[in-house]
Tab-separated table of C-alpha atoms in Angstrom:
chain	number	residue	atom	x	y	z
N	1	MET	CA	38.330	22.076	250.775
N	2	PRO	CA	41.758	21.690	249.080
N	3	VAL	CA	42.636	24.410	246.598
N	4	SER	CA	42.752	21.930	243.701
N	5	THR	CA	39.266	20.629	244.550
N	6	CYS	CA	37.996	24.178	244.930
N	7	SER	CA	39.429	24.950	241.493
N	8	TYR	CA	37.531	22.013	240.058
N	9	TYR	CA	34.213	23.173	241.509
N	10	VAL	CA	34.832	26.723	240.322
N	11	PHE	CA	35.469	25.261	236.865
N	12	ILE	CA	32.306	23.128	236.920
N	13	GLU	CA	30.093	26.001	238.068
N	14	ALA	CA	31.653	28.295	235.476
N	15	TYR	CA	31.114	25.628	232.830
N	16	LYS	CA	27.449	25.234	233.759
N	17	SER	CA	26.846	28.979	233.511
N	18	ASN	CA	28.977	29.551	230.430
N	19	PRO	CA	30.684	26.663	228.578
N	20	SER	CA	33.040	29.052	226.797
N	21	ILE	CA	35.135	29.046	229.993
N	22	VAL	CA	36.335	25.603	228.874
N	23	LEU	CA	37.957	26.923	225.737
N	24	LEU	CA	39.679	29.796	227.476
N	25	SER	CA	40.987	27.580	230.241
N	26	ARG	CA	42.382	25.152	227.665
N	27	PHE	CA	44.102	28.009	225.846
N	28	LEU	CA	45.995	28.715	229.079
N	29	GLY	CA	46.912	25.065	229.540
N	30	LEU	CA	44.676	24.589	232.595
N	31	ARG	CA	43.817	20.950	231.910
N	32	HIS	CA	44.119	19.775	235.509
N	33	PHE	CA	43.024	22.991	237.260
N	34	HIS	CA	45.614	22.667	240.039
N	35	GLY	CA	46.601	25.449	242.389
N	36	SER	CA	45.535	28.929	243.367
N	37	VAL	CA	46.740	30.414	240.090
N	38	ALA	CA	44.244	28.289	238.161
N	39	LEU	CA	41.506	29.291	240.576
N	40	VAL	CA	42.177	32.999	240.204
N	41	LEU	CA	42.461	32.746	236.442
N	42	LEU	CA	39.236	30.775	236.129
N	43	LEU	CA	37.366	33.239	238.316
N	44	ALA	CA	38.735	36.165	236.331
N	45	LEU	CA	37.954	34.495	233.011
N	46	SER	CA	34.445	33.646	234.143
N	47	CYS	CA	33.780	37.265	235.074
N	48	LEU	CA	35.321	38.434	231.805
N	49	ILE	CA	33.139	36.155	229.703
N	50	GLN	CA	29.956	37.078	231.518
N	51	SER	CA	30.593	40.790	230.990
N	52	HIS	CA	31.673	40.451	227.346
N	53	GLY	CA	29.865	40.003	224.051
N	54	ALA	CA	26.340	40.413	222.779
N	55	GLY	CA	24.446	39.344	225.867
N	56	ASN	CA	22.725	42.651	226.599
N	57	VAL	CA	21.934	44.089	223.188
N	58	CYS	CA	18.232	43.148	223.442
N	59	ASP	CA	17.898	44.209	227.070
N	60	LEU	CA	17.383	47.802	226.010
N	61	GLY	CA	13.982	46.732	224.697
N	62	ARG	CA	13.793	49.649	222.304
N	63	ARG	CA	10.252	50.683	221.455
N	64	PRO	CA	8.959	53.246	218.956
N	65	ASN	CA	8.631	56.721	220.397
N	66	THR	CA	5.364	58.580	220.090
N	67	ARG	CA	5.725	61.249	217.426
N	68	PRO	CA	4.191	64.672	218.047
N	69	HIS	CA	3.049	64.983	214.426
N	70	SER	CA	1.131	62.540	212.251
N	71	VAL	CA	-0.276	62.557	208.725
N	72	SER	CA	-2.114	59.962	206.675
N	73	ILE	CA	-1.002	58.824	203.264
N	74	LEU	CA	-4.538	59.731	202.178
N	75	GLU	CA	-3.630	63.404	202.555
N	76	PHE	CA	-1.198	63.025	199.662
N	77	GLY	CA	-3.690	61.569	197.206
N	78	ALA	CA	-2.987	57.878	197.766
N	79	VAL	CA	-5.646	55.350	196.736
N	80	GLY	CA	-5.740	51.978	198.452
N	81	ASP	CA	-7.418	49.930	195.738
N	82	GLY	CA	-4.446	47.706	194.941
N	83	LYS	CA	-4.312	49.088	191.389
N	84	THR	CA	-3.434	52.773	191.616
N	85	LEU	CA	0.296	53.442	191.783
N	86	ASN	CA	1.085	55.484	194.912
N	87	THR	CA	4.844	55.985	194.602
N	88	ILE	CA	4.538	59.778	194.251
N	89	ALA	CA	2.209	59.940	197.243
N	90	PHE	CA	4.710	58.128	199.469
N	91	GLN	CA	7.607	60.203	198.186
N	92	ASN	CA	5.737	63.484	198.726
N	93	ALA	CA	4.599	62.446	202.194
N	94	VAL	CA	8.151	61.652	203.297
N	95	PHE	CA	9.447	64.899	201.787
N	96	TYR	CA	6.824	66.852	203.724
N	97	LEU	CA	7.611	65.066	206.987
N	98	LYS	CA	11.295	65.942	206.739
N	99	SER	CA	10.345	69.395	207.998
N	100	PHE	CA	9.406	67.886	211.373
N	101	ALA	CA	12.787	66.255	211.999
N	102	ASP	CA	13.856	69.002	214.429
N	103	LYS	CA	10.409	69.135	216.039
N	104	GLY	CA	10.340	65.652	217.512
N	105	GLY	CA	9.755	63.820	214.253
N	106	ALA	CA	6.539	62.640	212.626
N	107	GLN	CA	4.476	59.598	211.750
N	108	LEU	CA	3.230	58.564	208.332
N	109	TYR	CA	0.016	56.627	208.882
N	110	VAL	CA	-1.118	54.008	206.377
N	111	PRO	CA	-4.785	53.061	206.916
N	112	PRO	CA	-6.475	49.806	205.865
N	113	GLY	CA	-6.293	49.226	202.119
N	114	ARG	CA	-3.968	47.858	199.470
N	115	TRP	CA	-1.394	50.513	198.627
N	116	LEU	CA	0.523	49.758	195.429
N	117	THR	CA	3.890	51.508	195.127
N	118	GLY	CA	7.338	51.463	193.650
N	119	SER	CA	10.477	52.047	195.701
N	120	PHE	CA	10.670	55.071	198.017
N	121	ASN	CA	12.982	56.474	200.716
N	122	LEU	CA	12.338	57.247	204.368
N	123	THR	CA	13.782	60.090	206.417
N	124	SER	CA	15.197	60.512	209.912
N	125	HIS	CA	12.947	60.840	212.965
N	126	LEU	CA	10.113	59.169	211.075
N	127	THR	CA	7.697	56.393	211.974
N	128	LEU	CA	6.020	54.546	209.117
N	129	PHE	CA	2.926	52.980	210.735
N	130	LEU	CA	0.746	50.384	209.010
N	131	GLU	CA	-2.692	49.914	210.521
N	132	LYS	CA	-4.206	46.465	210.778
N	133	ASP	CA	-5.396	45.376	207.301
N	134	ALA	CA	-3.092	47.916	205.660
N	135	VAL	CA	-1.015	46.296	202.902
N	136	ILE	CA	1.831	48.014	201.073
N	137	LEU	CA	2.099	46.211	197.728
N	138	ALA	CA	5.290	46.307	195.704
N	139	SER	CA	4.817	47.092	192.037
N	140	GLN	CA	5.635	44.241	189.681
N	141	ASP	CA	6.862	46.609	186.990
N	142	PRO	CA	10.676	46.862	187.173
N	143	LEU	CA	10.416	50.391	185.748
N	144	HIS	CA	8.910	51.445	189.101
N	145	TRP	CA	12.085	50.414	190.928
N	146	GLN	CA	15.087	52.738	190.845
N	147	VAL	CA	18.470	51.300	189.872
N	148	VAL	CA	21.377	52.135	192.183
N	149	ASP	CA	25.081	51.379	192.530
N	150	PRO	CA	26.207	48.182	194.239
N	151	LEU	CA	27.209	48.261	197.888
N	152	PRO	CA	30.921	49.101	198.295
N	153	SER	CA	31.588	46.005	200.438
N	154	TYR	CA	30.265	43.792	197.622
N	155	GLY	CA	31.492	45.505	194.462
N	156	ARG	CA	28.536	44.178	192.453
N	157	GLY	CA	24.981	42.992	192.895
N	158	ILE	CA	24.214	39.726	194.645
N	159	ASP	CA	22.753	38.157	191.492
N	160	LEU	CA	24.617	39.855	188.647
N	161	PRO	CA	27.679	42.042	188.109
N	162	GLY	CA	26.939	45.732	188.036
N	163	ARG	CA	24.119	47.754	189.546
N	164	ARG	CA	21.061	46.611	191.477
N	165	TYR	CA	17.422	47.496	191.886
N	166	MET	CA	16.802	49.672	194.928
N	167	SER	CA	14.762	48.088	197.693
N	168	LEU	CA	11.070	48.853	198.112
N	169	ILE	CA	11.450	50.812	201.359
N	170	ASN	CA	14.848	52.442	201.936
N	171	GLY	CA	16.750	54.377	204.563
N	172	TYR	CA	20.135	55.921	203.788
N	173	MET	CA	22.227	57.649	206.459
N	174	LEU	CA	19.210	57.975	208.728
N	175	HIS	CA	18.862	58.305	212.475
N	176	ASP	CA	15.877	57.279	214.589
N	177	VAL	CA	13.595	55.633	212.056
N	178	VAL	CA	10.788	53.178	212.809
N	179	VAL	CA	8.813	50.870	210.520
N	180	THR	CA	5.989	49.399	212.570
N	181	GLY	CA	2.250	48.934	212.819
N	182	ASP	CA	-0.655	46.960	214.171
N	183	ASN	CA	0.450	43.857	212.247
N	184	GLY	CA	0.066	45.520	208.879
N	185	THR	CA	1.643	43.849	205.857
N	186	ILE	CA	4.374	44.672	203.348
N	187	ASP	CA	4.094	42.378	200.326
N	188	GLY	CA	6.959	42.297	197.831
N	189	GLN	CA	4.978	40.272	195.251
N	190	GLY	CA	8.252	38.551	194.459
N	191	LEU	CA	7.056	35.960	191.930
N	192	LEU	CA	8.039	38.180	189.003
N	193	TRP	CA	11.591	38.493	190.334
N	194	TRP	CA	11.906	34.801	191.195
N	195	ASP	CA	10.835	33.835	187.691
N	196	ARG	CA	13.322	36.247	186.134
N	197	PHE	CA	16.088	34.942	188.373
N	198	ASN	CA	15.325	31.346	187.426
N	199	SER	CA	15.086	32.180	183.722
N	200	HIS	CA	18.292	34.300	183.782
N	201	SER	CA	16.382	37.289	182.421
N	202	LEU	CA	17.207	39.818	185.153
N	203	LYS	CA	18.748	43.084	183.963
N	204	HIS	CA	20.067	43.950	187.440
N	205	SER	CA	20.251	42.200	190.797
N	206	ARG	CA	16.935	41.753	192.550
N	207	PRO	CA	15.687	44.319	195.078
N	208	HIS	CA	15.131	43.691	198.758
N	209	LEU	CA	11.939	44.506	200.612
N	210	VAL	CA	13.298	46.830	203.329
N	211	GLU	CA	16.881	48.094	203.456
N	212	PHE	CA	18.714	50.478	205.757
N	213	VAL	CA	22.193	51.672	204.795
N	214	SER	CA	24.600	53.547	207.101
N	215	SER	CA	21.821	54.277	209.581
N	216	GLU	CA	21.505	54.312	213.369
N	217	ASP	CA	18.687	53.583	215.800
N	218	VAL	CA	16.477	51.574	213.473
N	219	THR	CA	13.372	49.705	214.625
N	220	VAL	CA	11.254	47.261	212.616
N	221	SER	CA	8.399	45.703	214.571
N	222	ASN	CA	4.862	44.341	214.633
N	223	LEU	CA	4.565	43.726	210.905
N	224	THR	CA	4.128	40.886	208.442
N	225	PHE	CA	6.441	40.690	205.420
N	226	LEU	CA	5.534	38.566	202.419
N	227	ASN	CA	7.207	37.507	199.176
N	228	ALA	CA	10.444	39.474	199.242
N	229	PRO	CA	12.170	39.513	195.830
N	230	ALA	CA	15.500	38.678	197.565
N	231	TYR	CA	16.154	39.733	201.203
N	232	THR	CA	13.281	40.759	203.453
N	233	ILE	CA	15.036	43.079	205.949
N	234	HIS	CA	18.608	44.117	205.158
N	235	SER	CA	20.609	46.348	207.512
N	236	VAL	CA	24.023	47.208	206.106
N	237	TYR	CA	26.642	49.492	207.743
N	238	CYS	CA	24.104	50.148	210.519
N	239	SER	CA	24.280	50.464	214.305
N	240	HIS	CA	21.612	49.764	216.901
N	241	VAL	CA	19.053	47.826	214.901
N	242	TYR	CA	16.052	46.410	216.765
N	243	ILE	CA	13.816	43.871	215.005
N	244	ASN	CA	10.926	42.616	217.093
N	245	LYS	CA	7.686	40.716	216.536
N	246	VAL	CA	7.898	40.377	212.785
N	247	THR	CA	6.664	37.578	210.553
N	248	ALA	CA	8.492	37.052	207.274
N	249	THR	CA	7.415	34.474	204.708
N	250	THR	CA	8.207	33.498	201.139
N	251	SER	CA	7.379	30.434	199.090
N	252	PRO	CA	9.617	27.409	199.813
N	253	GLU	CA	10.431	27.400	196.090
N	254	SER	CA	11.555	31.035	196.000
N	255	PRO	CA	15.229	31.126	194.925
N	256	TYR	CA	17.769	32.450	197.409
N	257	THR	CA	15.295	34.482	199.417
N	258	ILE	CA	16.521	35.379	202.908
N	259	GLY	CA	14.589	36.750	205.870
N	260	ILE	CA	16.708	39.041	208.068
N	261	VAL	CA	20.272	39.974	207.075
N	262	PRO	CA	22.464	41.949	209.495
N	263	ASP	CA	25.323	42.955	207.189
N	264	SER	CA	28.398	44.833	208.421
N	265	SER	CA	26.200	46.041	211.262
N	266	ASP	CA	26.643	46.155	215.024
N	267	ASN	CA	24.418	46.108	218.084
N	268	VAL	CA	21.605	44.205	216.411
N	269	CYS	CA	18.699	42.538	218.212
N	270	ILE	CA	16.334	40.087	216.507
N	271	GLN	CA	13.677	38.599	218.754
N	272	ASP	CA	10.132	37.271	219.107
N	273	SER	CA	9.798	36.677	215.371
N	274	SER	CA	8.754	33.953	212.925
N	275	ILE	CA	10.634	33.572	209.642
N	276	SER	CA	10.017	31.019	206.893
N	277	MET	CA	12.038	31.444	203.715
N	278	GLY	CA	13.056	29.716	200.515
N	279	TYR	CA	16.753	29.841	201.406
N	280	ASP	CA	18.032	31.222	204.758
N	281	ALA	CA	15.849	32.523	207.559
N	282	ILE	CA	18.477	34.686	209.309
N	283	SER	CA	21.877	35.262	207.699
N	284	LEU	CA	24.760	37.315	209.101
N	285	LYS	CA	27.116	38.812	206.520
N	286	SER	CA	29.885	41.412	206.193
N	287	GLY	CA	31.005	41.863	202.594
N	288	TRP	CA	32.334	39.847	199.719
N	289	ASP	CA	36.016	38.975	199.169
N	290	GLU	CA	38.360	41.867	198.332
N	291	TYR	CA	35.530	44.409	198.606
N	292	GLY	CA	34.550	43.315	202.103
N	293	ILE	CA	38.183	43.089	203.186
N	294	SER	CA	38.805	46.643	201.946
N	295	TYR	CA	35.610	48.068	203.479
N	296	ALA	CA	36.548	46.351	206.760
N	297	ARG	CA	33.305	46.748	208.658
N	298	PRO	CA	32.381	43.680	210.718
N	299	THR	CA	29.053	42.441	211.959
N	300	ALA	CA	29.384	42.390	215.737
N	301	ASN	CA	27.386	42.310	218.946
N	302	VAL	CA	24.283	40.562	217.655
N	303	GLN	CA	21.646	38.853	219.760
N	304	ILE	CA	18.990	36.529	218.315
N	305	GLN	CA	16.400	35.098	220.684
N	306	ASN	CA	12.954	33.517	220.784
N	307	VAL	CA	12.610	32.979	217.045
N	308	TYR	CA	10.769	30.373	214.975
N	309	LEU	CA	12.686	29.576	211.805
N	310	LYS	CA	12.244	27.553	208.629
N	311	ALA	CA	14.634	27.446	205.672
N	312	ALA	CA	13.496	25.241	202.803
N	313	SER	CA	16.765	25.016	200.844
N	314	GLY	CA	19.232	26.819	203.124
N	315	ALA	CA	19.911	27.260	206.835
N	316	SER	CA	17.652	28.611	209.531
N	317	ILE	CA	20.608	30.540	210.964
N	318	SER	CA	23.633	31.107	208.741
N	319	PHE	CA	26.929	32.941	209.021
N	320	GLY	CA	28.367	33.970	205.652
N	321	SER	CA	29.296	32.985	203.158
N	322	GLU	CA	29.976	36.684	202.455
N	323	MET	CA	31.836	37.479	205.689
N	324	SER	CA	35.044	39.180	204.588
N	325	GLY	CA	34.661	42.047	207.067
N	326	GLY	CA	34.329	39.621	209.963
N	327	ILE	CA	31.539	38.348	212.213
N	328	SER	CA	31.960	38.180	215.992
N	329	ASP	CA	30.242	38.353	219.373
N	330	VAL	CA	26.970	36.733	218.421
N	331	VAL	CA	24.540	35.110	220.847
N	332	VAL	CA	21.720	32.903	219.555
N	333	ARG	CA	19.343	31.381	222.096
N	334	ASP	CA	15.813	30.049	222.403
N	335	ALA	CA	15.337	29.262	218.717
N	336	HIS	CA	12.884	26.768	217.239
N	337	ILE	CA	14.115	25.376	213.921
N	338	HIS	CA	11.915	23.148	211.795
N	339	ASN	CA	11.590	21.725	208.286
N	340	SER	CA	14.943	23.138	207.197
N	341	LEU	CA	17.731	21.834	204.996
N	342	SER	CA	20.254	22.968	207.629
N	343	GLY	CA	19.903	24.195	211.182
N	344	VAL	CA	22.948	26.345	211.969
N	345	ALA	CA	25.488	26.930	209.190
N	346	PHE	CA	28.913	28.571	208.976
N	347	ARG	CA	29.955	29.167	205.372
N	348	THR	CA	33.141	30.539	203.893
N	349	THR	CA	35.830	29.760	201.331
N	350	LYS	CA	39.397	30.565	200.318
N	351	GLY	CA	39.649	34.164	199.176
N	352	ARG	CA	37.094	35.433	201.703
N	353	GLY	CA	39.504	36.524	204.418
N	354	GLY	CA	37.731	37.838	207.482
N	355	TYR	CA	36.716	35.790	210.504
N	356	MET	CA	33.807	34.170	212.325
N	357	LYS	CA	34.479	33.915	216.039
N	358	GLU	CA	32.998	34.284	219.526
N	359	ILE	CA	29.659	32.800	218.541
N	360	ASP	CA	27.448	31.183	221.200
N	361	VAL	CA	24.392	29.165	220.116
N	362	SER	CA	22.234	27.582	222.835
N	363	ASN	CA	18.755	26.440	223.829
N	364	ILE	CA	17.807	25.336	220.329
N	365	ASN	CA	15.035	22.915	219.414
N	366	MET	CA	15.247	21.327	215.955
N	367	VAL	CA	12.607	19.196	214.231
N	368	ASN	CA	12.859	17.736	210.704
N	369	VAL	CA	16.272	19.137	209.789
N	370	GLY	CA	18.660	17.732	207.191
N	371	VAL	CA	22.023	18.762	208.696
N	372	ALA	CA	21.834	20.097	212.239
N	373	PHE	CA	25.236	21.838	212.172
N	374	LEU	CA	27.148	22.740	209.036
N	375	ALA	CA	30.555	24.417	208.823
N	376	ASN	CA	31.903	24.510	205.285
N	377	GLY	CA	35.215	26.111	204.356
N	378	SER	CA	34.703	25.641	200.614
N	379	PHE	CA	31.323	27.264	200.079
N	380	GLY	CA	30.246	30.025	197.734
N	381	THR	CA	31.482	31.866	194.683
N	382	HIS	CA	33.585	34.982	194.132
N	383	PRO	CA	32.305	38.338	192.852
N	384	ASP	CA	35.041	38.522	190.204
N	385	SER	CA	38.595	37.416	189.556
N	386	GLY	CA	40.154	40.111	191.756
N	387	PHE	CA	40.045	38.167	195.016
N	388	ASP	CA	43.193	37.153	196.888
N	389	ALA	CA	43.421	33.354	196.813
N	390	ASN	CA	45.640	33.502	199.903
N	391	ALA	CA	43.057	35.364	201.995
N	392	TYR	CA	42.110	32.511	204.291
N	393	PRO	CA	39.167	32.997	206.641
N	394	LEU	CA	39.451	32.359	210.371
N	395	VAL	CA	36.710	30.269	212.011
N	396	SER	CA	37.208	29.839	215.742
N	397	HIS	CA	35.546	29.982	219.180
N	398	ILE	CA	32.196	28.500	218.148
N	399	MET	CA	30.034	27.232	221.035
N	400	LEU	CA	27.003	25.012	220.411
N	401	HIS	CA	25.297	23.792	223.565
N	402	ASP	CA	21.983	22.839	225.161
N	403	ILE	CA	20.426	21.712	221.882
N	404	VAL	CA	17.890	18.988	221.143
N	405	GLY	CA	16.757	17.668	217.782
N	406	GLU	CA	14.187	15.259	216.417
N	407	ASN	CA	14.186	13.569	213.007
N	408	ILE	CA	17.662	14.807	212.053
N	409	SER	CA	19.343	13.294	208.977
N	410	ILE	CA	22.973	14.312	209.714
N	411	ALA	CA	24.168	15.648	213.061
N	412	GLY	CA	27.092	17.690	211.802
N	413	GLU	CA	29.376	18.394	208.872
N	414	PHE	CA	32.520	20.355	209.750
N	415	PHE	CA	34.799	20.804	206.756
N	416	GLY	CA	37.620	23.272	207.263
N	417	THR	CA	40.543	23.633	204.902
N	418	LYS	CA	44.131	22.494	205.218
N	419	GLU	CA	45.356	26.090	205.019
N	420	SER	CA	42.884	27.364	207.633
N	421	PRO	CA	41.347	24.655	209.820
N	422	PHE	CA	38.387	25.485	212.024
N	423	THR	CA	39.517	25.636	215.661
N	424	SER	CA	38.098	25.832	219.179
N	425	VAL	CA	34.675	24.411	218.396
N	426	LEU	CA	32.896	23.486	221.640
N	427	LEU	CA	29.907	21.124	221.689
N	428	SER	CA	28.081	20.313	224.918
N	429	ASN	CA	24.748	18.970	226.103
N	430	ILE	CA	23.459	18.102	222.630
N	431	SER	CA	20.952	15.317	222.000
N	432	LEU	CA	19.827	14.605	218.447
N	433	SER	CA	17.357	11.893	217.448
N	434	MET	CA	18.409	10.687	214.030
N	435	ASN	CA	16.174	9.932	211.066
N	436	SER	CA	15.618	6.176	210.850
N	437	ASP	CA	15.274	6.403	207.052
N	438	SER	CA	19.026	6.898	206.637
N	439	PRO	CA	20.706	4.438	209.052
N	440	ASP	CA	23.831	4.030	206.940
N	441	VAL	CA	24.689	7.738	206.814
N	442	ASP	CA	27.479	8.892	209.141
N	443	SER	CA	26.034	11.108	211.853
N	444	TRP	CA	29.130	13.345	211.836
N	445	ARG	CA	31.545	14.157	209.010
N	446	CYS	CA	34.672	16.115	209.820
N	447	SER	CA	37.950	17.265	208.325
N	448	TYR	CA	40.373	20.047	209.253
N	449	VAL	CA	38.519	20.954	212.431
N	450	GLU	CA	39.598	20.898	216.088
N	451	GLY	CA	37.240	21.044	219.007
N	452	SER	CA	35.919	19.679	222.257
N	453	SER	CA	32.729	17.953	223.304
N	454	GLU	CA	30.869	16.714	226.348
N	455	SER	CA	27.468	15.006	226.591
N	456	VAL	CA	26.832	14.870	222.849
N	457	VAL	CA	24.529	12.273	221.248
N	458	PRO	CA	25.170	10.820	218.731
N	459	GLU	CA	28.869	10.676	219.495
N	460	PRO	CA	30.758	13.292	217.471
N	461	CYS	CA	33.694	12.674	215.179
N	462	PHE	CA	37.161	12.184	216.619
N	463	GLU	CA	38.248	15.745	215.751
N	464	LEU	CA	35.567	17.139	218.078
N	465	LYS	CA	36.304	14.940	221.115
N	466	GLY	CA	39.202	16.946	222.504
N	467	PHE	CA	37.455	18.017	225.682
N	468	GLU	CA	36.327	14.588	226.802
N	469	SER	CA	39.774	13.504	227.972
N	470	SER	CA	40.499	16.848	229.606
N	471	TYR	CA	37.132	16.839	231.289
N	472	GLY	CA	37.727	13.336	232.588
N	473	ARG	CA	41.013	14.359	234.175
N	474	ALA	CA	39.350	17.350	235.805
N	475	VAL	CA	36.628	15.174	237.283
N	476	ALA	CA	39.273	12.819	238.689
N	477	LEU	CA	40.731	15.486	240.947
């Protein structure tokens, strides 16, 4: 076989196994794939890609360790009648279990019942275990929620300037902490907070349901989460976060509620979960404008797989818009997206800075989705007037492939900015069945974006056809 032909077959096989090889080969000017140099480079690049990124973060399959010590919340005077406030009981139980941190850790057992509580903290080497039919209920009295400073990468609360309500269940600078159970439930009873948000009567930004800050080796699994006031599970400045077999649900009308939010966190796995939210189902973030740029902690090495997602007024999977610390090396695969305003969204704006790059989304099934793919470079607000208007975000190396959709209104909207166009967007093996109710709507809308495509239906906009001509020349060898 001639070297040039061999190079072509190496390219095709590399493309089948990992389409990102196309982008890297184009960066090196290998449009025709002639000669032994191209062959060696393609082989090297293929090996590099396959060994790089977020592909193995879920392979560890982290599971909760058995703790040598266990106590029941009943031992601390808790009453599971849904009326008695148990905040002190939870706080005392955790304080007691701190003494077992150097003895292998301990488990706090929550038996069947309805356990009303305000916000409380966890400790390291602790497992919080909710038995089947155990429900932790969040108090609806804001006085039962502590008020804390805003996160340094945000500079203010997500809803209002200033401080924020602490989340219901918290971990700060912890190591080896597990929140799990036999499909027990944590219910944020968020209606109070949603009403106050809508009526502009909040005193501070809404709390989240579960939040870990600056923690390592965190597991959340085998639980149902209901009615989060804002975010359901928020990991910020964390490493090695494993979220498995969780169900998270809020009302479709709940304002700006989000399911799982990896935020300035690395080595995150989200899998085997079902999330249905008022706004976004899964949203990756990394800080807000000048605060996120200064804090400079990216979200990186994230794997999302085998998830069922619904986002009533947002996106099932979103990146940003608060992404000033950067987002990179993300793999999303085997996702089922349904009844969502948007499928996969990339959001940013001038003044954000940061980057979103090296993102690979594949094996996605969409049904009843407004916009399948959204990339908007003019999205979101600023925390205050201190942002740098010349901090342009970088959006590049986005791969969307092996995706099917049914009853889609708009295939894609890619709107970069003149100052910072979106580049190196690769689309391949995408088949979307469009909604017959909107035949006059353009399937694709694009501006200030550059990319490549192959085997995409409906046909993408001109700006995303760059690979077709190159691919044709390669095939002609």
